[in-house]
Coordinates of C-alpha atoms in Angstrom, one line a residue:
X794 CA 92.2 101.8 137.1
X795 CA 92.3 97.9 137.7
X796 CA 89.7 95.5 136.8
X797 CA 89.7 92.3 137.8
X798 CA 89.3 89.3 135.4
X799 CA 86.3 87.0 136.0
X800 CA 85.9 85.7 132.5
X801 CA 87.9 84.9 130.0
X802 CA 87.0 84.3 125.9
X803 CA 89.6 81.7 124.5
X804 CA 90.2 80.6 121.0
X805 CA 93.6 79.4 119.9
X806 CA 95.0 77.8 116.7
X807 CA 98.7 76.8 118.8
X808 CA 98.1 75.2 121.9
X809 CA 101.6 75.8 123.4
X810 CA 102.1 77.2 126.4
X811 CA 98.1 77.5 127.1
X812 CA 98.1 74.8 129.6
X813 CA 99.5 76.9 132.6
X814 CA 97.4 79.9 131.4
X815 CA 94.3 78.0 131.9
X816 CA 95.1 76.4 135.1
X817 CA 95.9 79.8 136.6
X818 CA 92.5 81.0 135.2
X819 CA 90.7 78.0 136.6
X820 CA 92.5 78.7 140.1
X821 CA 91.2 82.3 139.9
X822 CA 87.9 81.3 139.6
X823 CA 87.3 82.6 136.1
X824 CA 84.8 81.8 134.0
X825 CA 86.3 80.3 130.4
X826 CA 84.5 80.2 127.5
X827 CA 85.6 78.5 124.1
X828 CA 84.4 76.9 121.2
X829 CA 85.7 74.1 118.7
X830 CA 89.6 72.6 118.8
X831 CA 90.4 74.7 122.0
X832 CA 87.1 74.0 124.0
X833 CA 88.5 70.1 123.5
X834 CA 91.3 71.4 124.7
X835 CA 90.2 73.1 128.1
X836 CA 88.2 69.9 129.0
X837 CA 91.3 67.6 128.2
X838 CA 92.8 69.7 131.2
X839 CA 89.7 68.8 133.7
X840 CA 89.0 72.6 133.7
X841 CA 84.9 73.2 133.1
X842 CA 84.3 75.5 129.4
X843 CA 81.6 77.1 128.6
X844 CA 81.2 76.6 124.6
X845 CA 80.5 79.6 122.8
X846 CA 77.6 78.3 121.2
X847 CA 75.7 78.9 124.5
X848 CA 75.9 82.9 123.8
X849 CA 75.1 82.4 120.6
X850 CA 72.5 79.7 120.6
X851 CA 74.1 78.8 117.2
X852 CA 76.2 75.7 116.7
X853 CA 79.6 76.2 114.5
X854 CA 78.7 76.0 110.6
X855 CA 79.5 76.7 107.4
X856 CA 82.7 74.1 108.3
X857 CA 83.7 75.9 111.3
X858 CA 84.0 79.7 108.9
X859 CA 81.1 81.1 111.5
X860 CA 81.1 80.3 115.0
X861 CA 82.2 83.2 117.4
X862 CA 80.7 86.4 114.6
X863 CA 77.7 87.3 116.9
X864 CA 76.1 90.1 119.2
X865 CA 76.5 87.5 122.2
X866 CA 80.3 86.8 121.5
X867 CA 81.2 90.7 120.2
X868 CA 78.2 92.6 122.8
X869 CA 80.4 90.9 125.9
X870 CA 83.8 92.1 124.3
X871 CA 82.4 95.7 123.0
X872 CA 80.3 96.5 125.8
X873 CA 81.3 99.6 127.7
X874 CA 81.1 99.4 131.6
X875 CA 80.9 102.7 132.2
X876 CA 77.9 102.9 129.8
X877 CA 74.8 102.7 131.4
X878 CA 72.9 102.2 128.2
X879 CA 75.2 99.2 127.0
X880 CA 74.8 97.3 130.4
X881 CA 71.3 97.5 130.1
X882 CA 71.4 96.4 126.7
X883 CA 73.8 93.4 127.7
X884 CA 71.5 92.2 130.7
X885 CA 68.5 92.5 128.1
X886 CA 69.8 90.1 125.7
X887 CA 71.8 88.0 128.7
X888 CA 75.2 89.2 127.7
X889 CA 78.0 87.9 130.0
X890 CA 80.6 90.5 130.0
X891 CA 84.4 89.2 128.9
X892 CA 87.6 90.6 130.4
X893 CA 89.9 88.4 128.9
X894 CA 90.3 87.5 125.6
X895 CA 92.9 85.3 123.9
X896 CA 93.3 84.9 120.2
X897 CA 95.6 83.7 117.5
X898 CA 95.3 83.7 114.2
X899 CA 95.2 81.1 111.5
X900 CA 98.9 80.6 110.1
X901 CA 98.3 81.8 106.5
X902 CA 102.1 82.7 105.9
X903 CA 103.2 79.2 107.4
X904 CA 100.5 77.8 105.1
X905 CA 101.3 79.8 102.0
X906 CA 104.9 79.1 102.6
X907 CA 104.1 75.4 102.1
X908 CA 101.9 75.2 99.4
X909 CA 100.8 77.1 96.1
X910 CA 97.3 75.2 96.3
X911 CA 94.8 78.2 96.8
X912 CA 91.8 76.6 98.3
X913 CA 93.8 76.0 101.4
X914 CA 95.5 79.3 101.2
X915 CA 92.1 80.9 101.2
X916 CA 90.3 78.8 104.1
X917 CA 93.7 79.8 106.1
X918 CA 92.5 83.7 106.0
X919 CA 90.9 84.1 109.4
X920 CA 87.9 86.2 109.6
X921 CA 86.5 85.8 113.6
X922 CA 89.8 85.9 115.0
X923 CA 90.7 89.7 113.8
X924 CA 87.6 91.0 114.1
X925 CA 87.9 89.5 118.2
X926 CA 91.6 91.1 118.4
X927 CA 90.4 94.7 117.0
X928 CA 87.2 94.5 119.3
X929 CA 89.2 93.4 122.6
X930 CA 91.9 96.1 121.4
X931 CA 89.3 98.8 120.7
X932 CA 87.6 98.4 124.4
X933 CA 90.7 98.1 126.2
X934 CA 89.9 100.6 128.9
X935 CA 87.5 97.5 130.3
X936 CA 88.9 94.2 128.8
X937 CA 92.8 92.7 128.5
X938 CA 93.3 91.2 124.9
X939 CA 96.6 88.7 124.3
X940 CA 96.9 88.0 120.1
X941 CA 100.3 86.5 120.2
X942 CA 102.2 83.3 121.8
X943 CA 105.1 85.4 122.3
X944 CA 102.7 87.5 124.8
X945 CA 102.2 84.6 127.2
X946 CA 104.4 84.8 130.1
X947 CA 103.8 88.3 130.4
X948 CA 100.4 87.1 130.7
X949 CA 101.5 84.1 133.1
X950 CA 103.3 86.4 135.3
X951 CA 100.6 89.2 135.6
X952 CA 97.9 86.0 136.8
X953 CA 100.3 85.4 139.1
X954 CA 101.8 89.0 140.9
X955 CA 98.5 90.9 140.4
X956 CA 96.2 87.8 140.9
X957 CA 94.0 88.6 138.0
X958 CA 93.7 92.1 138.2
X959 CA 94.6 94.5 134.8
X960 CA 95.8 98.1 135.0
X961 CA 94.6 100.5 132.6
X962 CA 98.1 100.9 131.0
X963 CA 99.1 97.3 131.3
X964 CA 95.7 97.1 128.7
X965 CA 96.5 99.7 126.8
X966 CA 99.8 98.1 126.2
X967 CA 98.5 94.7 124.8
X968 CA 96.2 96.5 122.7
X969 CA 99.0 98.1 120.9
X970 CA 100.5 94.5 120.2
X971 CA 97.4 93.5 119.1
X972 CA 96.5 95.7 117.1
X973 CA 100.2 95.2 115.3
X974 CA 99.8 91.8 115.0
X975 CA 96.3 92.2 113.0
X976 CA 98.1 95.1 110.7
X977 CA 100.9 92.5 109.8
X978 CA 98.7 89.9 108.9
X979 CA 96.6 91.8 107.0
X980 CA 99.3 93.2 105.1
X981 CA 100.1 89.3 104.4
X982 CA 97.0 88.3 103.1
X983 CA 97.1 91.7 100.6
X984 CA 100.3 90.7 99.0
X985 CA 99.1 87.6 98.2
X986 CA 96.3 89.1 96.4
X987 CA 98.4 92.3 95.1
X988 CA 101.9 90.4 94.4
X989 CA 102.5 93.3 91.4
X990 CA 102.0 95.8 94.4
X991 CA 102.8 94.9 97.8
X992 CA 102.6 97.2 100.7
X993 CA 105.9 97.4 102.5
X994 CA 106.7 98.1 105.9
X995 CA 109.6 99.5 107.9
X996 CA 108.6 97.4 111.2
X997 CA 108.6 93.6 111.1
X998 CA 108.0 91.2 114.1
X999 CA 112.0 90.3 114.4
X1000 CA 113.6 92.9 115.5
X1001 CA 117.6 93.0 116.1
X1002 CA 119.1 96.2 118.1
X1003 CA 122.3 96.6 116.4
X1004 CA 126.0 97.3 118.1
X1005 CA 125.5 101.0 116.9
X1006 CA 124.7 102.7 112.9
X1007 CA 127.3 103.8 110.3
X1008 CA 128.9 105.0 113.1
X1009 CA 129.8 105.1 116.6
X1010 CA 127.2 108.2 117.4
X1011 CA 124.4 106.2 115.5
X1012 CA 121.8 104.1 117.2
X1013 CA 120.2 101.4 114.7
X1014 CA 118.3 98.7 114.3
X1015 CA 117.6 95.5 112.0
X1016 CA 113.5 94.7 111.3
X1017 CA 113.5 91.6 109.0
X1018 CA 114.3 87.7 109.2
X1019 CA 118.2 87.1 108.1
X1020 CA 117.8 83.5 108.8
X1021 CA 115.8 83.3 105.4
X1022 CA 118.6 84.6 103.6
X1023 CA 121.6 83.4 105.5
X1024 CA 122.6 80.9 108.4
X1025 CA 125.7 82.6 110.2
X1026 CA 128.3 79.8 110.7
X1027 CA 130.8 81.7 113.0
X1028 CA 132.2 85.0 114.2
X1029 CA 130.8 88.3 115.7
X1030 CA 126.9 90.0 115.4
X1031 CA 126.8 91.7 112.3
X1032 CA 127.0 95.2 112.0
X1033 CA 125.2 98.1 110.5
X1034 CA 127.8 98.2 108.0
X1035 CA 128.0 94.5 107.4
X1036 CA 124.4 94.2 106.7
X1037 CA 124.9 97.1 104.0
X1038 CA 127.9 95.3 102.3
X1039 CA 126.4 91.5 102.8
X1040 CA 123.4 92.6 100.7
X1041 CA 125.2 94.3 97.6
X1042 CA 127.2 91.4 97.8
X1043 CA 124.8 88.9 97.6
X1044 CA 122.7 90.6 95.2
X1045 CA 125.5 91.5 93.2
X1046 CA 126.6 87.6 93.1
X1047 CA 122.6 86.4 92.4
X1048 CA 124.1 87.7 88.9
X1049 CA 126.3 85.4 88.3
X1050 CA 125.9 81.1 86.7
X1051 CA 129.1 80.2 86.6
X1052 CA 131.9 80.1 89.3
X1053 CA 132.4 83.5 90.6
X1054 CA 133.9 85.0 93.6
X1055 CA 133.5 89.1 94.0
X1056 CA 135.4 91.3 97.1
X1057 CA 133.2 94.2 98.6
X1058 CA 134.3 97.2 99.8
X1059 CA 131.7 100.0 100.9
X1060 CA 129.0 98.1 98.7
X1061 CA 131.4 98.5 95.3
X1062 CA 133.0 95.5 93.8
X1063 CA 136.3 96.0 94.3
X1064 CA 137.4 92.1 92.7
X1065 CA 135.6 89.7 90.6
X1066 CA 136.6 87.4 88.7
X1067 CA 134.9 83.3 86.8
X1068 CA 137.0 81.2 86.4
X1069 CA 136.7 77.3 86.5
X1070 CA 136.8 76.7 90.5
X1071 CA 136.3 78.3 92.9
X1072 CA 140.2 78.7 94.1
X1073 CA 141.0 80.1 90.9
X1074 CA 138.5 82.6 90.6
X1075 CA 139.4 83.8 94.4
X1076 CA 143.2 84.7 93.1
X1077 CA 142.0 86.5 90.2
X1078 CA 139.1 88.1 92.0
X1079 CA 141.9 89.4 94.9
X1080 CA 144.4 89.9 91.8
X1081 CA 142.2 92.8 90.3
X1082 CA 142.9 94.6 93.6
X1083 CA 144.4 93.3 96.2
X1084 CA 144.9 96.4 98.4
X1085 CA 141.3 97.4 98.8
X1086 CA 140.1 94.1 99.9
X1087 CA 141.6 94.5 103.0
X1088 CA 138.8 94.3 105.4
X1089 CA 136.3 93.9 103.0
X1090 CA 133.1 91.6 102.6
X1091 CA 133.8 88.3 100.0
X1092 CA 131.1 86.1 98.4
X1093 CA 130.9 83.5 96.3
X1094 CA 128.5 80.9 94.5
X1095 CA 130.2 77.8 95.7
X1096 CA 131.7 75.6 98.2
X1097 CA 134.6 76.9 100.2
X1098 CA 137.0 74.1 100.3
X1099 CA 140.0 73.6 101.9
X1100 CA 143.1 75.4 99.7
X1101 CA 140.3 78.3 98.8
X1102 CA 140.2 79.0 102.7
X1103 CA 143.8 78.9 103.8
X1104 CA 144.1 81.1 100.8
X1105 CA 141.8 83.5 101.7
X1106 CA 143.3 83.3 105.6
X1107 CA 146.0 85.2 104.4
X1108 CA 144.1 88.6 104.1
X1109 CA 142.3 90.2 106.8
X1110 CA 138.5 90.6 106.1
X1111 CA 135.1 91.0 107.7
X1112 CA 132.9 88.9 106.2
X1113 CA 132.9 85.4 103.9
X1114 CA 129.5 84.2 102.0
X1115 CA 129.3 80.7 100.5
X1116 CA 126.7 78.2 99.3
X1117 CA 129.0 75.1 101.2
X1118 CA 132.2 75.4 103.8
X1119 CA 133.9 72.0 103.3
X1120 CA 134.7 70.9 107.4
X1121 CA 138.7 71.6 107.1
X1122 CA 137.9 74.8 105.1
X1123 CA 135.8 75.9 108.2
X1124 CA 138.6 74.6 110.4
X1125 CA 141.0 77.1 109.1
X1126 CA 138.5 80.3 108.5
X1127 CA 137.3 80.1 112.5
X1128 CA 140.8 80.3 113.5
X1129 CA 140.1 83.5 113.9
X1130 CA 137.4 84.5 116.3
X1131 CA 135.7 87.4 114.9
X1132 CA 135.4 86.4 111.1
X1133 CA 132.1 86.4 109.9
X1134 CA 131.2 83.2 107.8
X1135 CA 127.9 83.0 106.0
X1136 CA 126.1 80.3 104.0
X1137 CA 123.3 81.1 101.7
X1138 CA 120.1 79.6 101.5
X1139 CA 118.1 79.2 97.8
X1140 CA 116.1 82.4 98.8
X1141 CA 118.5 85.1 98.2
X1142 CA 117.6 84.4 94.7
X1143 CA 113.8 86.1 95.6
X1144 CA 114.3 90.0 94.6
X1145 CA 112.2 92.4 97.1
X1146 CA 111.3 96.4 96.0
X1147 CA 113.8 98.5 97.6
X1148 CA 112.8 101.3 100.1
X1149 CA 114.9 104.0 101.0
X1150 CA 113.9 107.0 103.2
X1151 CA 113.7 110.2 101.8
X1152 CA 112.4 113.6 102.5
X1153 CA 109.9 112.8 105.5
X1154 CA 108.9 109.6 103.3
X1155 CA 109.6 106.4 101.5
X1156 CA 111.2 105.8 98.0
X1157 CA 110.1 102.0 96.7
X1158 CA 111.2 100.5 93.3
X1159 CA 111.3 97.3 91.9
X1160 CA 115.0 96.1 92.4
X1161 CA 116.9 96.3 89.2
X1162 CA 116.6 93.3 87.4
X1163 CA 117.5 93.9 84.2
X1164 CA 120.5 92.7 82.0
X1165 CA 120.2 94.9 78.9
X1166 CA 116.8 95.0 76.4
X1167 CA 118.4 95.1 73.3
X1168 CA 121.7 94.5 71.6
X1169 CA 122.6 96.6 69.1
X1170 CA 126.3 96.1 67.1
X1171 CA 126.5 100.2 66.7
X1172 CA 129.9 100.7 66.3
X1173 CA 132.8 99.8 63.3
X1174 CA 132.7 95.9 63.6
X1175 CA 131.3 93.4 65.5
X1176 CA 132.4 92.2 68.3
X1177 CA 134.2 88.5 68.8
X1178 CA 132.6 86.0 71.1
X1179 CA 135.4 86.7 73.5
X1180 CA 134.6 90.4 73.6
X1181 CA 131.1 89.5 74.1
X1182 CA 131.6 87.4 77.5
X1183 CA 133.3 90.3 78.6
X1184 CA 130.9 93.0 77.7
X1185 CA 128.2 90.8 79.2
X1186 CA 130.2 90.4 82.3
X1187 CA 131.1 93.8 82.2
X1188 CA 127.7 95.5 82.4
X1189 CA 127.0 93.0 85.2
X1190 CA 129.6 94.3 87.1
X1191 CA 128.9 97.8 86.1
X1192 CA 125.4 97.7 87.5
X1193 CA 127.1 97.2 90.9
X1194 CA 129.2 100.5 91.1
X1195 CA 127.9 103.3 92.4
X1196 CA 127.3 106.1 89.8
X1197 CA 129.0 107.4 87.8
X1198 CA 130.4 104.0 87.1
X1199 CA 133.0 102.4 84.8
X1200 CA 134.1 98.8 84.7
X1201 CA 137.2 97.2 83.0
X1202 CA 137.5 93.4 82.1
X1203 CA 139.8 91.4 80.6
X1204 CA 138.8 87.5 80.5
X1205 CA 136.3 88.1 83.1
X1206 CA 138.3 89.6 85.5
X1207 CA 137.4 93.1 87.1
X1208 CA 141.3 95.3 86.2
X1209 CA 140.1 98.9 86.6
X1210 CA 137.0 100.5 87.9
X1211 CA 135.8 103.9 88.3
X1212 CA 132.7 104.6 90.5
X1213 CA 130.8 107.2 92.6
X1214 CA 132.2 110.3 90.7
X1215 CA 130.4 113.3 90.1
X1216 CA 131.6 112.8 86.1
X1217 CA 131.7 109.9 84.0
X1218 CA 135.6 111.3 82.7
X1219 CA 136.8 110.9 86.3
X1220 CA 135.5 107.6 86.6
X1221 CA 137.0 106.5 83.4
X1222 CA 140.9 108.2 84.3
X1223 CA 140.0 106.8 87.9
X1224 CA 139.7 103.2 86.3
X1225 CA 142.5 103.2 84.0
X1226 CA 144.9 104.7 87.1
X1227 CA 143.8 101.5 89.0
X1228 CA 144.4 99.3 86.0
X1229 CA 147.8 100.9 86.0
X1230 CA 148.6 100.4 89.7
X1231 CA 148.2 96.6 88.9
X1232 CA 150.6 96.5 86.0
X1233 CA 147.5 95.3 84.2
X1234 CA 147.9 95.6 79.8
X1235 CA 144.7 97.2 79.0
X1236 CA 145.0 95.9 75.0
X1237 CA 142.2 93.4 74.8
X1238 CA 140.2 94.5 77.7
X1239 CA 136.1 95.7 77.5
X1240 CA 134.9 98.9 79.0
X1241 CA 131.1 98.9 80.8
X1242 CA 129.3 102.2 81.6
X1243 CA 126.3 102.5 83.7
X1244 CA 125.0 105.4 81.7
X1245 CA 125.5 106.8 78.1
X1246 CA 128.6 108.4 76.9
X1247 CA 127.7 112.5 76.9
X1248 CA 130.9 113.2 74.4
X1249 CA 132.7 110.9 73.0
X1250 CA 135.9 111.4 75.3
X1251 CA 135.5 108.2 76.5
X1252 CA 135.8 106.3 73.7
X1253 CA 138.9 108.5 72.9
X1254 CA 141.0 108.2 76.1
X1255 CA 140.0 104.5 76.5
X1256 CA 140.9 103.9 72.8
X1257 CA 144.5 105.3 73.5
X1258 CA 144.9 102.8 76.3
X1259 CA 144.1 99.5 73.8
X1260 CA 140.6 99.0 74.6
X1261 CA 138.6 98.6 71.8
X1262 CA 135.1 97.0 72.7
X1263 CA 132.7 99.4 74.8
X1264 CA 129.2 98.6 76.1
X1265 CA 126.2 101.4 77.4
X1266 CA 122.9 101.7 76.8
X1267 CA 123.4 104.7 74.9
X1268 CA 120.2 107.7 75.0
X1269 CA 122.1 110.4 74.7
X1270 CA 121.4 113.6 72.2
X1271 CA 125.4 112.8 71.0
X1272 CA 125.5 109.3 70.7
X1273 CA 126.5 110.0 67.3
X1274 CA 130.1 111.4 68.4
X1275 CA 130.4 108.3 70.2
X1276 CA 129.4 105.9 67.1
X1277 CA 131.4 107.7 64.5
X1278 CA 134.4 107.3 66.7
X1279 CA 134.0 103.7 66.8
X1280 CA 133.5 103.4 63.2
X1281 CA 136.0 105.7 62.0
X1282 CA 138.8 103.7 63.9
X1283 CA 137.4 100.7 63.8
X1284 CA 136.0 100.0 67.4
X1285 CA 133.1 97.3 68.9
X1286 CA 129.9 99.3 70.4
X1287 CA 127.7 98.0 72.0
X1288 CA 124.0 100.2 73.3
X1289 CA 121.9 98.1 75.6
X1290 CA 118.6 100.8 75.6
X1291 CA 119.0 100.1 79.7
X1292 CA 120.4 102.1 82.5
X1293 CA 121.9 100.8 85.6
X1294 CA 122.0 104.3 87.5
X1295 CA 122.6 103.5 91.2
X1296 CA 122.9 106.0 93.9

């Protein structure tokens, strides 16, 4: 059923784009009404306002916090047409009834982006203009309600092709997005007040259709703003397996002080070295493994300058993250058209909970922060400072691999690694054959483990291939097979007390 609009409620924080809007109202002979910054506004145009004060025979107070929250603002939006009791009621108390009604909301996530102050963080929480949205939303079957600037030309063009008339579905459809835009900022304001515990949602307002899922078959899509993680410099959209490899490597990188550069394949680290630039650390990073980088996603926590990149240009690969590209670095790396360059921006180094569906549900958890508890000497000796650089390197790494993982590092450079085994023996073998298909000696290097040793096989077969310092957090009901092994021949242990499962 279409209605016609012949008045219009108007109360805007962002002016943009209103001008037309109200000119096309004002030519269709529609009554406007408006209070405070916008009425100012309206009359600036030339176009006659009626303020809102004259249904509500109040004047704004309380420093503008009440000015629209009244039976003569809320009766014209709420009323039902079709209800003979509710026009009686609104011709009683000489309440005009609204068709049209156009609201934004206070920015509070611009404002608490910019400041920490909480008075003006609080006074930026908008009480009139959600409880307008939701009333205008609720009674859509009589009344069209626009909440967003991004809403506007639709708006424009339906003035315009329908001369002011409203379907019923055309309605219903801008109640839906305004409803969604009161849900999303009411989730904003509670995780201010419930940082410990925020509410999380799948849907966000960017939304980015992707070329297709994990694969071909798959339909996906992105909800979420990269460009406050990332600025893409060059190369192709991202994929649905980019974005899955781009975020293990960045968070596996956030780990990392000094000069590091990792390699990514499948979200494992496949490379990773520190060394002192950021050159060097690339060839021992691609060292480790050169033969599974191919095609893989690289990171670093540096500038990209001109020898790293021709360097790099020798391999094929998907992706390249950097803080800084050095101009005749990025002259080499868009020589081909399709590479994906990245650069950071400071906010990667926020953590978010993680949500993973499950089951007809959601799984959240905090992301895993932690390093290790405790640091408990456990086994035969203690270990040299050089062994403990590793072994903290090593359960960096090590956190990174899917489970069942095992790292190997030798002057902080990833030699073998095990991961994503359904034991923690396979993994082990698995990263000592890799370590082996590099020609790499083995004497001198640390073993990590993301989980305790069940039996102390581990320490046995790693032992017999000259590694003789081992870090995991330990927990298990024969840790003591484990410890007396060490200490009978001799060997560094190290138990953390913390797991870095990762499935």
């Amino acid at each position: 059923m279409q209605k016609k609009i012949q008045s219009a409620l108007i109360s805007v924080f962002y002016k943009d784009g209103m001008e037309t809007i109200i000119k096309q109202l004002h030519q269709l002979g529609v009554i406007i009404y408006s209070t405070g910054g916008t009425e100012k506004f309206i009359k600036d145009l030339g176009i006659p306002c009626v303020p809102v004060e004259n249904l509500t025979t109040y004047p704004s107070i309380l420093g503008g916090r009440v000015k629209t929250l009244h039976p003569g603002v809320f009766g014209g939006i709420l009323g039902r047409r079709d209800s003979e009791q509710d026009m009686q009621e609104m011709r009683e108390y000489n309440i005009p009834e609204i068709d049209l009604v156009i609201v934004d909301l206070y920015p509070f996530e611009e404002t608490l982006a910019g400041t920490k102050e909480e008075k003006l963080i609080i006074e930026k929480i908008d009480i009139g203009g959600p409880s307008m949205i939701r009333a205008a939303a609720k009674n859509f079957k009589d009344l069209l309600v626009v909440a967003a600037k991004e809403d506007y030309t639709s708006l424009e063009n339906l003035l315009v092709a329908q001369e002011g008339n409203t379907t019923l579905e055309q309605r219903k459809q801008f109640a839906a997005k305004a409803f969604k835009v009161v849900m999303e900022y009411d989730i904003a304001i509670s995780n201010y007040f419930n940082s410990e515990e925020p509410l999380q949602t799948i849907q966000s307002k960017v939304k980015q259709s992707l070329r297709y899922g994990e694969n071909p078959h798959q339909q996906a899509v992105f909800y979420g703003d990269l460009t406050k993680v990332f600025t893409q410099l060059h190369g192709k959209e991202l994929s649905y397996n980019n974005l899955v490899d781009v975020d293990a490597a960045i968070e596996l990188i956030k780990e990392f002080n000094e000069t590091t550069f990792a390699i990514i394949k499948h979200t494992n680290v496949c490379g990773i070295a520190a060394r002192h630039t950021i050159k060097e650390a690339w060839d021992v990073a691609l060292a480790g493994d050169p033969e599974s980088a191919f095609g893989g996603v690289l990171v670093c926590n540096g500038t990209i300058d001109k020898a790293t990149a021709e360097a790099i240009s020798e391999i094929f690969f998907e992706v390249l993250i950097a803080q800084h590209f050095n101009a005749d670095a990025m002259e080499i790396l868009k020589s081909k058209k399709n590479r994906i360059l990245l650069q950071c921006h400071p906010h990667l180094l926020q953590s978010s909970p993680q949500v993973k569906s499950v089951a007809n549900g959601f799984l959240t958890q905090q992301t895993d922060e932690g390093n290790y508890t405790d640091w408990k000497e456990v086994g035969g000796r203690e270990t040299t400072e050089a062994e403990k650089e590793d072994l903290v390197f090593a359960n960096l790494v090590c956190k990174h691999l899917k489970s069942n993982a095992i790292a190997l590092i030798k002057n902080k450079q990833l030699v073998g690694k095990g991961c994503g085994q359904t034991s923690r023996i396979d993994s082990l073998r698995q990263s000592i054959d890799k370590a082996k298909q590099f020609k790499f000696d083995l004497k001198g290097a640390v073993l990590a483990s993301d989980a305790f040793f069940p039996f102390n096989d581990c320490v046995q077969i790693a032992y017999a291939e000259g590694i003789e310092a081992f870090i995991q957090p330990g927990g298990s009901i024969r840790d003591k097979d484990s410890i007396e092994y060490c200490v009978q021949h001799k060997l560094a242990l190290v138990m953390t007390g913390t797991r870095h499962f990762k499935h």
